[in-house]
mmCIF file of N, CA and C in Angstrom:
data_model
loop_
_atom_site.group_PDB
_atom_site.id
_atom_site.type_symbol
_atom_site.label_atom_id
_atom_site.label_comp_id
_atom_site.label_asym_id
_atom_site.label_seq_id
_atom_site.Cartn_x
_atom_site.Cartn_y
_atom_site.Cartn_z
ATOM 1 N N GLU A 1 139.851 -331.318 -50.133
ATOM 2 C CA GLU A 1 140.230 -329.910 -50.096
ATOM 3 C C GLU A 1 139.556 -329.229 -48.909
ATOM 4 N N VAL A 2 140.339 -328.486 -48.178
ATOM 5 C CA VAL A 2 139.811 -327.760 -47.019
ATOM 6 C C VAL A 2 139.019 -326.546 -47.487
ATOM 7 N N GLN A 3 137.832 -326.402 -46.938
ATOM 8 C CA GLN A 3 137.012 -325.225 -47.221
ATOM 9 C C GLN A 3 136.478 -324.655 -45.923
ATOM 10 N N LEU A 4 136.473 -323.355 -45.845
ATOM 11 C CA LEU A 4 135.981 -322.640 -44.672
ATOM 12 C C LEU A 4 135.023 -321.565 -45.156
ATOM 13 N N VAL A 5 133.842 -321.523 -44.573
ATOM 14 C CA VAL A 5 132.826 -320.574 -45.012
ATOM 15 C C VAL A 5 132.282 -319.835 -43.801
ATOM 16 N N GLU A 6 132.469 -318.510 -43.800
ATOM 17 C CA GLU A 6 131.961 -317.687 -42.718
ATOM 18 C C GLU A 6 130.615 -317.091 -43.092
ATOM 19 N N SER A 7 129.839 -316.772 -42.061
ATOM 20 C CA SER A 7 128.572 -316.072 -42.251
ATOM 21 C C SER A 7 128.204 -315.379 -40.950
ATOM 22 N N GLY A 8 127.188 -314.527 -41.038
ATOM 23 C CA GLY A 8 126.664 -313.893 -39.838
ATOM 24 C C GLY A 8 127.022 -312.438 -39.657
ATOM 25 N N GLY A 9 127.864 -311.915 -40.528
ATOM 26 C CA GLY A 9 128.215 -310.512 -40.406
ATOM 27 C C GLY A 9 127.057 -309.601 -40.762
ATOM 28 N N GLY A 10 127.258 -308.302 -40.522
ATOM 29 C CA GLY A 10 126.213 -307.340 -40.854
ATOM 30 C C GLY A 10 126.462 -306.007 -40.185
ATOM 31 N N LEU A 11 125.446 -305.180 -40.225
ATOM 32 C CA LEU A 11 125.480 -303.851 -39.616
ATOM 33 C C LEU A 11 124.826 -303.918 -38.238
ATOM 34 N N VAL A 12 125.517 -303.402 -37.252
ATOM 35 C CA VAL A 12 124.998 -303.434 -35.888
ATOM 36 C C VAL A 12 125.350 -302.129 -35.202
ATOM 37 N N GLN A 13 124.519 -301.698 -34.300
ATOM 38 C CA GLN A 13 124.764 -300.463 -33.561
ATOM 39 C C GLN A 13 125.788 -300.711 -32.448
ATOM 40 N N PRO A 14 126.474 -299.664 -32.044
ATOM 41 C CA PRO A 14 127.401 -299.819 -30.900
ATOM 42 C C PRO A 14 126.667 -300.380 -29.688
ATOM 43 N N GLY A 15 127.324 -301.314 -29.022
ATOM 44 C CA GLY A 15 126.710 -301.992 -27.889
ATOM 45 C C GLY A 15 125.952 -303.240 -28.264
ATOM 46 N N GLY A 16 125.764 -303.471 -29.548
ATOM 47 C CA GLY A 16 125.010 -304.633 -30.008
ATOM 48 C C GLY A 16 125.838 -305.899 -30.071
ATOM 49 N N SER A 17 125.196 -306.947 -30.573
ATOM 50 C CA SER A 17 125.835 -308.265 -30.631
ATOM 51 C C SER A 17 125.605 -308.906 -31.989
ATOM 52 N N LEU A 18 126.526 -309.789 -32.335
ATOM 53 C CA LEU A 18 126.403 -310.611 -33.523
ATOM 54 C C LEU A 18 126.989 -311.977 -33.227
ATOM 55 N N ARG A 19 126.523 -312.978 -33.964
ATOM 56 C CA ARG A 19 127.129 -314.294 -33.901
ATOM 57 C C ARG A 19 127.619 -314.682 -35.291
ATOM 58 N N LEU A 20 128.912 -314.864 -35.402
ATOM 59 C CA LEU A 20 129.510 -315.290 -36.662
ATOM 60 C C LEU A 20 129.692 -316.803 -36.647
ATOM 61 N N SER A 21 129.565 -317.409 -37.818
ATOM 62 C CA SER A 21 129.732 -318.852 -37.955
ATOM 63 C C SER A 21 130.844 -319.146 -38.945
ATOM 64 N N CYS A 22 131.539 -320.235 -38.699
ATOM 65 C CA CYS A 22 132.569 -320.728 -39.613
ATOM 66 C C CYS A 22 132.344 -322.228 -39.764
ATOM 67 N N VAL A 23 131.977 -322.647 -40.975
ATOM 68 C CA VAL A 23 131.779 -324.064 -41.256
ATOM 69 C C VAL A 23 133.014 -324.594 -41.952
ATOM 70 N N ALA A 24 133.603 -325.620 -41.369
ATOM 71 C CA ALA A 24 134.832 -326.203 -41.907
ATOM 72 C C ALA A 24 134.537 -327.559 -42.538
ATOM 73 N N SER A 25 135.146 -327.818 -43.679
ATOM 74 C CA SER A 25 135.017 -329.121 -44.324
ATOM 75 C C SER A 25 136.350 -329.503 -44.949
ATOM 76 N N GLY A 26 136.526 -330.806 -45.140
ATOM 77 C CA GLY A 26 137.726 -331.291 -45.812
ATOM 78 C C GLY A 26 138.929 -331.494 -44.911
ATOM 79 N N ILE A 27 138.776 -331.251 -43.600
ATOM 80 C CA ILE A 27 139.889 -331.489 -42.673
ATOM 81 C C ILE A 27 139.760 -332.912 -42.156
ATOM 82 N N THR A 28 140.761 -333.721 -42.403
ATOM 83 C CA THR A 28 140.639 -335.150 -42.170
ATOM 84 C C THR A 28 140.975 -335.559 -40.744
ATOM 85 N N ARG A 29 141.521 -334.679 -39.940
ATOM 86 C CA ARG A 29 141.825 -335.041 -38.571
ATOM 87 C C ARG A 29 140.858 -334.360 -37.627
ATOM 88 N N ASP A 30 140.698 -334.898 -36.416
ATOM 89 C CA ASP A 30 139.743 -334.345 -35.459
ATOM 90 C C ASP A 30 140.388 -333.388 -34.478
ATOM 91 N N ASP A 31 141.691 -333.481 -34.279
ATOM 92 C CA ASP A 31 142.335 -332.712 -33.220
ATOM 93 C C ASP A 31 142.937 -331.411 -33.750
ATOM 94 N N TYR A 32 142.128 -330.656 -34.454
ATOM 95 C CA TYR A 32 142.666 -329.404 -34.970
ATOM 96 C C TYR A 32 142.015 -328.214 -34.265
ATOM 97 N N ALA A 33 142.585 -327.076 -34.467
ATOM 98 C CA ALA A 33 142.052 -325.842 -33.895
ATOM 99 C C ALA A 33 141.643 -324.895 -35.014
ATOM 100 N N ILE A 34 140.622 -324.109 -34.739
ATOM 101 C CA ILE A 34 140.147 -323.082 -35.674
ATOM 102 C C ILE A 34 140.349 -321.719 -35.041
ATOM 103 N N GLY A 35 140.787 -320.797 -35.826
ATOM 104 C CA GLY A 35 141.025 -319.455 -35.317
ATOM 105 C C GLY A 35 140.226 -318.400 -36.040
ATOM 106 N N TRP A 36 139.986 -317.305 -35.361
ATOM 107 C CA TRP A 36 139.342 -316.134 -35.944
ATOM 108 C C TRP A 36 140.339 -314.995 -35.969
ATOM 109 N N PHE A 37 140.383 -314.310 -37.089
ATOM 110 C CA PHE A 37 141.176 -313.104 -37.267
ATOM 111 C C PHE A 37 140.269 -312.015 -37.819
ATOM 112 N N ARG A 38 140.737 -310.784 -37.752
ATOM 113 C CA ARG A 38 139.974 -309.698 -38.350
ATOM 114 C C ARG A 38 140.919 -308.711 -39.005
ATOM 115 N N THR A 39 140.398 -308.056 -40.036
ATOM 116 C CA THR A 39 141.159 -307.038 -40.747
ATOM 117 C C THR A 39 140.311 -305.786 -40.827
ATOM 118 N N ALA A 40 140.721 -304.757 -40.104
ATOM 119 C CA ALA A 40 140.009 -303.477 -40.120
ATOM 120 C C ALA A 40 140.535 -302.616 -41.264
ATOM 121 N N PRO A 41 139.733 -301.666 -41.731
ATOM 122 C CA PRO A 41 140.167 -300.798 -42.837
ATOM 123 C C PRO A 41 141.494 -300.108 -42.531
ATOM 124 N N GLY A 42 142.462 -300.258 -43.401
ATOM 125 C CA GLY A 42 143.739 -299.582 -43.239
ATOM 126 C C GLY A 42 144.663 -300.191 -42.211
ATOM 127 N N LYS A 43 144.287 -301.343 -41.666
ATOM 128 C CA LYS A 43 145.101 -301.967 -40.635
ATOM 129 C C LYS A 43 145.491 -303.384 -41.044
ATOM 130 N N GLU A 44 146.502 -303.909 -40.367
ATOM 131 C CA GLU A 44 146.922 -305.270 -40.624
ATOM 132 C C GLU A 44 145.979 -306.260 -39.931
ATOM 133 N N ARG A 45 145.995 -307.474 -40.453
ATOM 134 C CA ARG A 45 145.178 -308.512 -39.854
ATOM 135 C C ARG A 45 145.642 -308.783 -38.429
ATOM 136 N N GLU A 46 144.681 -308.976 -37.519
ATOM 137 C CA GLU A 46 145.024 -309.268 -36.139
ATOM 138 C C GLU A 46 144.226 -310.456 -35.628
ATOM 139 N N ALA A 47 144.816 -311.164 -34.671
ATOM 140 C CA ALA A 47 144.171 -312.333 -34.100
ATOM 141 C C ALA A 47 143.045 -311.926 -33.170
ATOM 142 N N VAL A 48 141.985 -312.734 -33.187
ATOM 143 C CA VAL A 48 140.860 -312.528 -32.273
ATOM 144 C C VAL A 48 140.840 -313.635 -31.216
ATOM 145 N N GLY A 49 140.869 -314.874 -31.656
ATOM 146 C CA GLY A 49 140.864 -315.996 -30.730
ATOM 147 C C GLY A 49 140.783 -317.309 -31.463
ATOM 148 N N CYS A 50 140.890 -318.399 -30.708
ATOM 149 C CA CYS A 50 140.865 -319.724 -31.327
ATOM 150 C C CYS A 50 140.275 -320.741 -30.361
ATOM 151 N N ILE A 51 139.929 -321.901 -30.918
ATOM 152 C CA ILE A 51 139.378 -322.988 -30.114
ATOM 153 C C ILE A 51 139.915 -324.307 -30.631
ATOM 154 N N ARG A 52 140.233 -325.212 -29.687
ATOM 155 C CA ARG A 52 140.687 -326.549 -30.061
ATOM 156 C C ARG A 52 139.500 -327.506 -30.008
ATOM 157 N N ARG A 53 139.283 -328.238 -31.077
ATOM 158 C CA ARG A 53 138.158 -329.173 -31.129
ATOM 159 C C ARG A 53 138.310 -330.285 -30.117
ATOM 160 N N ARG A 54 139.537 -330.717 -29.868
ATOM 161 C CA ARG A 54 139.766 -331.895 -29.030
ATOM 162 C C ARG A 54 139.277 -331.692 -27.609
ATOM 163 N N ASP A 55 139.595 -330.550 -27.021
ATOM 164 C CA ASP A 55 139.268 -330.357 -25.616
ATOM 165 C C ASP A 55 138.499 -329.075 -25.333
ATOM 166 N N GLY A 56 138.170 -328.313 -26.383
ATOM 167 C CA GLY A 56 137.404 -327.091 -26.191
ATOM 168 C C GLY A 56 138.199 -325.934 -25.623
ATOM 169 N N PHE A 57 139.523 -326.088 -25.522
ATOM 170 C CA PHE A 57 140.348 -324.998 -25.023
ATOM 171 C C PHE A 57 140.181 -323.777 -25.913
ATOM 172 N N THR A 58 140.070 -322.618 -25.284
ATOM 173 C CA THR A 58 139.969 -321.373 -26.037
ATOM 174 C C THR A 58 141.060 -320.394 -25.614
ATOM 175 N N TYR A 59 141.500 -319.649 -26.578
ATOM 176 C CA TYR A 59 142.447 -318.557 -26.358
ATOM 177 C C TYR A 59 141.835 -317.291 -26.942
ATOM 178 N N TYR A 60 141.968 -316.182 -26.215
ATOM 179 C CA TYR A 60 141.457 -314.902 -26.701
ATOM 180 C C TYR A 60 142.565 -313.865 -26.700
ATOM 181 N N ALA A 61 142.666 -313.164 -27.803
ATOM 182 C CA ALA A 61 143.586 -312.039 -27.879
ATOM 183 C C ALA A 61 143.024 -310.874 -27.072
ATOM 184 N N ASP A 62 143.851 -309.883 -26.835
ATOM 185 C CA ASP A 62 143.429 -308.745 -26.017
ATOM 186 C C ASP A 62 142.173 -308.071 -26.565
ATOM 187 N N VAL A 63 142.037 -308.010 -27.883
ATOM 188 C CA VAL A 63 140.879 -307.328 -28.480
ATOM 189 C C VAL A 63 139.567 -308.020 -28.138
ATOM 190 N N ALA A 64 139.653 -309.291 -27.763
ATOM 191 C CA ALA A 64 138.446 -310.074 -27.517
ATOM 192 C C ALA A 64 138.132 -310.247 -26.040
ATOM 193 N N GLN A 65 139.091 -310.008 -25.193
ATOM 194 C CA GLN A 65 138.934 -310.299 -23.769
ATOM 195 C C GLN A 65 137.697 -309.623 -23.174
ATOM 196 N N GLY A 66 136.832 -310.448 -22.596
ATOM 197 C CA GLY A 66 135.668 -309.938 -21.881
ATOM 198 C C GLY A 66 134.469 -309.599 -22.743
ATOM 199 N N ARG A 67 134.644 -309.597 -24.066
ATOM 200 C CA ARG A 67 133.514 -309.229 -24.930
ATOM 201 C C ARG A 67 133.173 -310.295 -25.957
ATOM 202 N N PHE A 68 134.160 -311.020 -26.414
ATOM 203 C CA PHE A 68 133.930 -312.029 -27.449
ATOM 204 C C PHE A 68 134.129 -313.426 -26.854
ATOM 205 N N THR A 69 133.361 -314.376 -27.325
ATOM 206 C CA THR A 69 133.568 -315.767 -26.940
ATOM 207 C C THR A 69 133.493 -316.662 -28.171
ATOM 208 N N ILE A 70 134.170 -317.792 -28.094
ATOM 209 C CA ILE A 70 134.199 -318.761 -29.188
ATOM 210 C C ILE A 70 133.636 -320.075 -28.681
ATOM 211 N N SER A 71 132.762 -320.676 -29.472
ATOM 212 C CA SER A 71 132.201 -321.976 -29.140
ATOM 213 C C SER A 71 132.201 -322.847 -30.384
ATOM 214 N N THR A 72 131.978 -324.130 -30.195
ATOM 215 C CA THR A 72 132.010 -325.043 -31.326
ATOM 216 C C THR A 72 130.897 -326.063 -31.239
ATOM 217 N N ASP A 73 130.388 -326.434 -32.386
ATOM 218 C CA ASP A 73 129.455 -327.548 -32.530
ATOM 219 C C ASP A 73 130.172 -328.569 -33.406
ATOM 220 N N ASN A 74 130.801 -329.538 -32.766
ATOM 221 C CA ASN A 74 131.625 -330.484 -33.523
ATOM 222 C C ASN A 74 130.810 -331.356 -34.467
ATOM 223 N N VAL A 75 129.564 -331.604 -34.108
ATOM 224 C CA VAL A 75 128.714 -332.405 -34.996
ATOM 225 C C VAL A 75 128.511 -331.678 -36.319
ATOM 226 N N LYS A 76 128.335 -330.375 -36.234
ATOM 227 C CA LYS A 76 128.111 -329.578 -37.428
ATOM 228 C C LYS A 76 129.409 -329.032 -38.022
ATOM 229 N N SER A 77 130.557 -329.365 -37.386
ATOM 230 C CA SER A 77 131.843 -328.820 -37.842
ATOM 231 C C SER A 77 131.776 -327.309 -37.979
ATOM 232 N N THR A 78 131.137 -326.679 -37.010
ATOM 233 C CA THR A 78 130.930 -325.235 -37.044
ATOM 234 C C THR A 78 131.523 -324.601 -35.794
ATOM 235 N N VAL A 79 132.210 -323.507 -35.989
ATOM 236 C CA VAL A 79 132.739 -322.719 -34.877
ATOM 237 C C VAL A 79 132.057 -321.358 -34.901
ATOM 238 N N TYR A 80 131.682 -320.891 -33.729
ATOM 239 C CA TYR A 80 130.969 -319.624 -33.619
ATOM 240 C C TYR A 80 131.852 -318.591 -32.911
ATOM 241 N N LEU A 81 131.743 -317.364 -33.364
ATOM 242 C CA LEU A 81 132.373 -316.235 -32.689
ATOM 243 C C LEU A 81 131.253 -315.305 -32.238
ATOM 244 N N HIS A 82 131.059 -315.230 -30.923
ATOM 245 C CA HIS A 82 130.005 -314.399 -30.358
ATOM 246 C C HIS A 82 130.607 -313.025 -30.049
ATOM 247 N N LEU A 83 130.093 -312.030 -30.718
ATOM 248 C CA LEU A 83 130.583 -310.660 -30.547
ATOM 249 C C LEU A 83 129.576 -309.880 -29.708
ATOM 250 N N ASN A 84 129.996 -309.407 -28.553
ATOM 251 C CA ASN A 84 129.118 -308.668 -27.652
ATOM 252 C C ASN A 84 129.712 -307.287 -27.355
ATOM 253 N N SER A 85 128.853 -306.397 -26.922
ATOM 254 C CA SER A 85 129.286 -305.035 -26.565
ATOM 255 C C SER A 85 130.158 -304.447 -27.666
ATOM 256 N N LEU A 86 129.676 -304.515 -28.878
ATOM 257 C CA LEU A 86 130.480 -304.101 -30.022
ATOM 258 C C LEU A 86 130.744 -302.605 -30.022
ATOM 259 N N LYS A 87 131.945 -302.261 -30.474
ATOM 260 C CA LYS A 87 132.380 -300.872 -30.571
ATOM 261 C C LYS A 87 132.652 -300.542 -32.038
ATOM 262 N N ARG A 88 132.682 -299.263 -32.357
ATOM 263 C CA ARG A 88 132.948 -298.867 -33.739
ATOM 264 C C ARG A 88 134.281 -299.430 -34.218
ATOM 265 N N GLU A 89 135.250 -299.518 -33.341
ATOM 266 C CA GLU A 89 136.573 -300.004 -33.735
ATOM 267 C C GLU A 89 136.602 -301.514 -33.978
ATOM 268 N N ASP A 90 135.483 -302.194 -33.736
ATOM 269 C CA ASP A 90 135.384 -303.611 -34.078
ATOM 270 C C ASP A 90 135.001 -303.817 -35.542
ATOM 271 N N THR A 91 134.711 -302.735 -36.238
ATOM 272 C CA THR A 91 134.385 -302.834 -37.662
ATOM 273 C C THR A 91 135.559 -303.443 -38.421
ATOM 274 N N ALA A 92 135.293 -304.546 -39.116
ATOM 275 C CA ALA A 92 136.357 -305.269 -39.806
ATOM 276 C C ALA A 92 135.759 -306.422 -40.596
ATOM 277 N N VAL A 93 136.590 -307.016 -41.439
ATOM 278 C CA VAL A 93 136.252 -308.298 -42.051
ATOM 279 C C VAL A 93 136.790 -309.387 -41.126
ATOM 280 N N TYR A 94 135.904 -310.273 -40.703
ATOM 281 C CA TYR A 94 136.285 -311.350 -39.797
ATOM 282 C C TYR A 94 136.429 -312.636 -40.606
ATOM 283 N N SER A 95 137.554 -313.296 -40.420
ATOM 284 C CA SER A 95 137.848 -314.502 -41.190
ATOM 285 C C SER A 95 138.240 -315.634 -40.252
ATOM 286 N N CYS A 96 137.917 -316.858 -40.679
ATOM 287 C CA CYS A 96 138.352 -318.014 -39.903
ATOM 288 C C CYS A 96 139.411 -318.788 -40.695
ATOM 289 N N THR A 97 140.209 -319.530 -39.992
ATOM 290 C CA THR A 97 141.271 -320.310 -40.604
ATOM 291 C C THR A 97 141.485 -321.599 -39.814
ATOM 292 N N ALA A 98 141.811 -322.669 -40.538
ATOM 293 C CA ALA A 98 142.061 -323.977 -39.922
ATOM 294 C C ALA A 98 142.819 -324.843 -40.925
ATOM 295 N N PRO A 99 143.549 -325.832 -40.442
ATOM 296 C CA PRO A 99 143.922 -326.010 -39.042
ATOM 297 C C PRO A 99 145.028 -325.036 -38.630
ATOM 298 N N LEU A 100 144.967 -324.583 -37.403
ATOM 299 C CA LEU A 100 145.968 -323.669 -36.895
ATOM 300 C C LEU A 100 147.276 -324.412 -36.622
ATOM 301 N N ILE A 101 148.363 -323.680 -36.725
ATOM 302 C CA ILE A 101 149.650 -324.226 -36.304
ATOM 303 C C ILE A 101 149.684 -324.339 -34.787
ATOM 304 N N MET A 102 149.075 -323.350 -34.124
ATOM 305 C CA MET A 102 149.100 -323.335 -32.672
ATOM 306 C C MET A 102 147.868 -322.633 -32.119
ATOM 307 N N CYS A 103 147.309 -323.188 -31.038
ATOM 308 C CA CYS A 103 146.255 -322.539 -30.260
ATOM 309 C C CYS A 103 146.486 -322.976 -28.819
ATOM 310 N N GLY A 104 147.106 -322.116 -28.036
ATOM 311 C CA GLY A 104 147.460 -322.514 -26.686
ATOM 312 C C GLY A 104 147.555 -321.329 -25.752
ATOM 313 N N ASP A 105 148.110 -321.585 -24.564
ATOM 314 C CA ASP A 105 148.177 -320.556 -23.532
ATOM 315 C C ASP A 105 148.965 -319.337 -23.986
ATOM 316 N N VAL A 106 149.949 -319.546 -24.825
ATOM 317 C CA VAL A 106 150.818 -318.428 -25.208
ATOM 318 C C VAL A 106 150.318 -317.706 -26.445
ATOM 319 N N GLY A 107 149.268 -318.228 -27.077
ATOM 320 C CA GLY A 107 148.740 -317.514 -28.220
ATOM 321 C C GLY A 107 148.298 -318.443 -29.335
ATOM 322 N N MET A 108 148.221 -317.896 -30.527
ATOM 323 C CA MET A 108 147.757 -318.645 -31.679
ATOM 324 C C MET A 108 148.587 -318.268 -32.896
ATOM 325 N N ALA A 109 148.693 -319.218 -33.826
ATOM 326 C CA ALA A 109 149.430 -318.973 -35.053
ATOM 327 C C ALA A 109 148.723 -319.689 -36.183
ATOM 328 N N ALA A 110 148.582 -318.970 -37.310
ATOM 329 C CA ALA A 110 147.842 -319.515 -38.441
ATOM 330 C C ALA A 110 148.778 -320.020 -39.523
ATOM 331 N N SER A 111 148.307 -321.020 -40.247
ATOM 332 C CA SER A 111 148.950 -321.457 -41.465
ATOM 333 C C SER A 111 148.507 -320.539 -42.591
ATOM 334 N N PRO A 112 149.352 -320.301 -43.576
ATOM 335 C CA PRO A 112 148.936 -319.418 -44.676
ATOM 336 C C PRO A 112 148.008 -320.083 -45.678
ATOM 337 N N ASN A 113 147.685 -321.338 -45.464
ATOM 338 C CA ASN A 113 147.048 -322.094 -46.530
ATOM 339 C C ASN A 113 145.533 -321.991 -46.622
ATOM 340 N N TYR A 114 144.829 -322.101 -45.511
ATOM 341 C CA TYR A 114 143.377 -322.253 -45.581
ATOM 342 C C TYR A 114 142.654 -321.157 -44.821
ATOM 343 N N TRP A 115 141.938 -320.340 -45.582
ATOM 344 C CA TRP A 115 141.172 -319.230 -45.015
ATOM 345 C C TRP A 115 139.802 -319.180 -45.667
ATOM 346 N N GLY A 116 138.825 -318.706 -44.901
ATOM 347 C CA GLY A 116 137.533 -318.427 -45.486
ATOM 348 C C GLY A 116 137.568 -317.103 -46.219
ATOM 349 N N GLN A 117 136.436 -316.766 -46.839
ATOM 350 C CA GLN A 117 136.373 -315.532 -47.617
ATOM 351 C C GLN A 117 136.137 -314.312 -46.746
ATOM 352 N N GLY A 118 135.727 -314.529 -45.499
ATOM 353 C CA GLY A 118 135.508 -313.429 -44.574
ATOM 354 C C GLY A 118 134.064 -312.961 -44.573
ATOM 355 N N THR A 119 133.678 -312.361 -43.468
ATOM 356 C CA THR A 119 132.345 -311.764 -43.345
ATOM 357 C C THR A 119 132.495 -310.385 -42.718
ATOM 358 N N GLN A 120 131.814 -309.412 -43.312
ATOM 359 C CA GLN A 120 131.961 -308.018 -42.900
ATOM 360 C C GLN A 120 131.104 -307.723 -41.673
ATOM 361 N N VAL A 121 131.729 -307.126 -40.674
ATOM 362 C CA VAL A 121 131.024 -306.617 -39.502
ATOM 363 C C VAL A 121 131.209 -305.109 -39.468
ATOM 364 N N THR A 122 130.103 -304.390 -39.477
ATOM 365 C CA THR A 122 130.143 -302.926 -39.425
ATOM 366 C C THR A 122 129.381 -302.465 -38.199
ATOM 367 N N VAL A 123 130.070 -301.726 -37.346
ATOM 368 C CA VAL A 123 129.457 -301.208 -36.128
ATOM 369 C C VAL A 123 129.279 -299.710 -36.299
ATOM 370 N N SER A 124 128.030 -299.303 -36.395
ATOM 371 C CA SER A 124 127.747 -297.901 -36.679
ATOM 372 C C SER A 124 126.334 -297.576 -36.229
ATOM 373 N N SER A 125 126.146 -296.318 -35.827
ATOM 374 C CA SER A 125 124.810 -295.873 -35.465
ATOM 375 C C SER A 125 124.153 -295.153 -36.637
#
């Protein structure tokens, strides 16, 4: 059974940074991609970015460009989302999902099946 567990969320001041973690287990293939999404209060879920385990390729949605980065520790089956220069509008529940249907130059697409429980990020002074 696929399980995804996020951690690392919390309260941070505007301009601050956080590192979120997503530990994946139960995925039997190595060439999969993991994605990050977020859901802000009153808004629909939106893509943040994704990474392919096979070659380390990363894709970032517009909300992440220049401020967020994704990295992976394949030994630990952990994917990290580094949040920098945080703004109040980044306040959301951040969730990871795997395996993705797609993570490539044109974007990312998630399967409806496997999601973590999410971790809350609150940006406030």
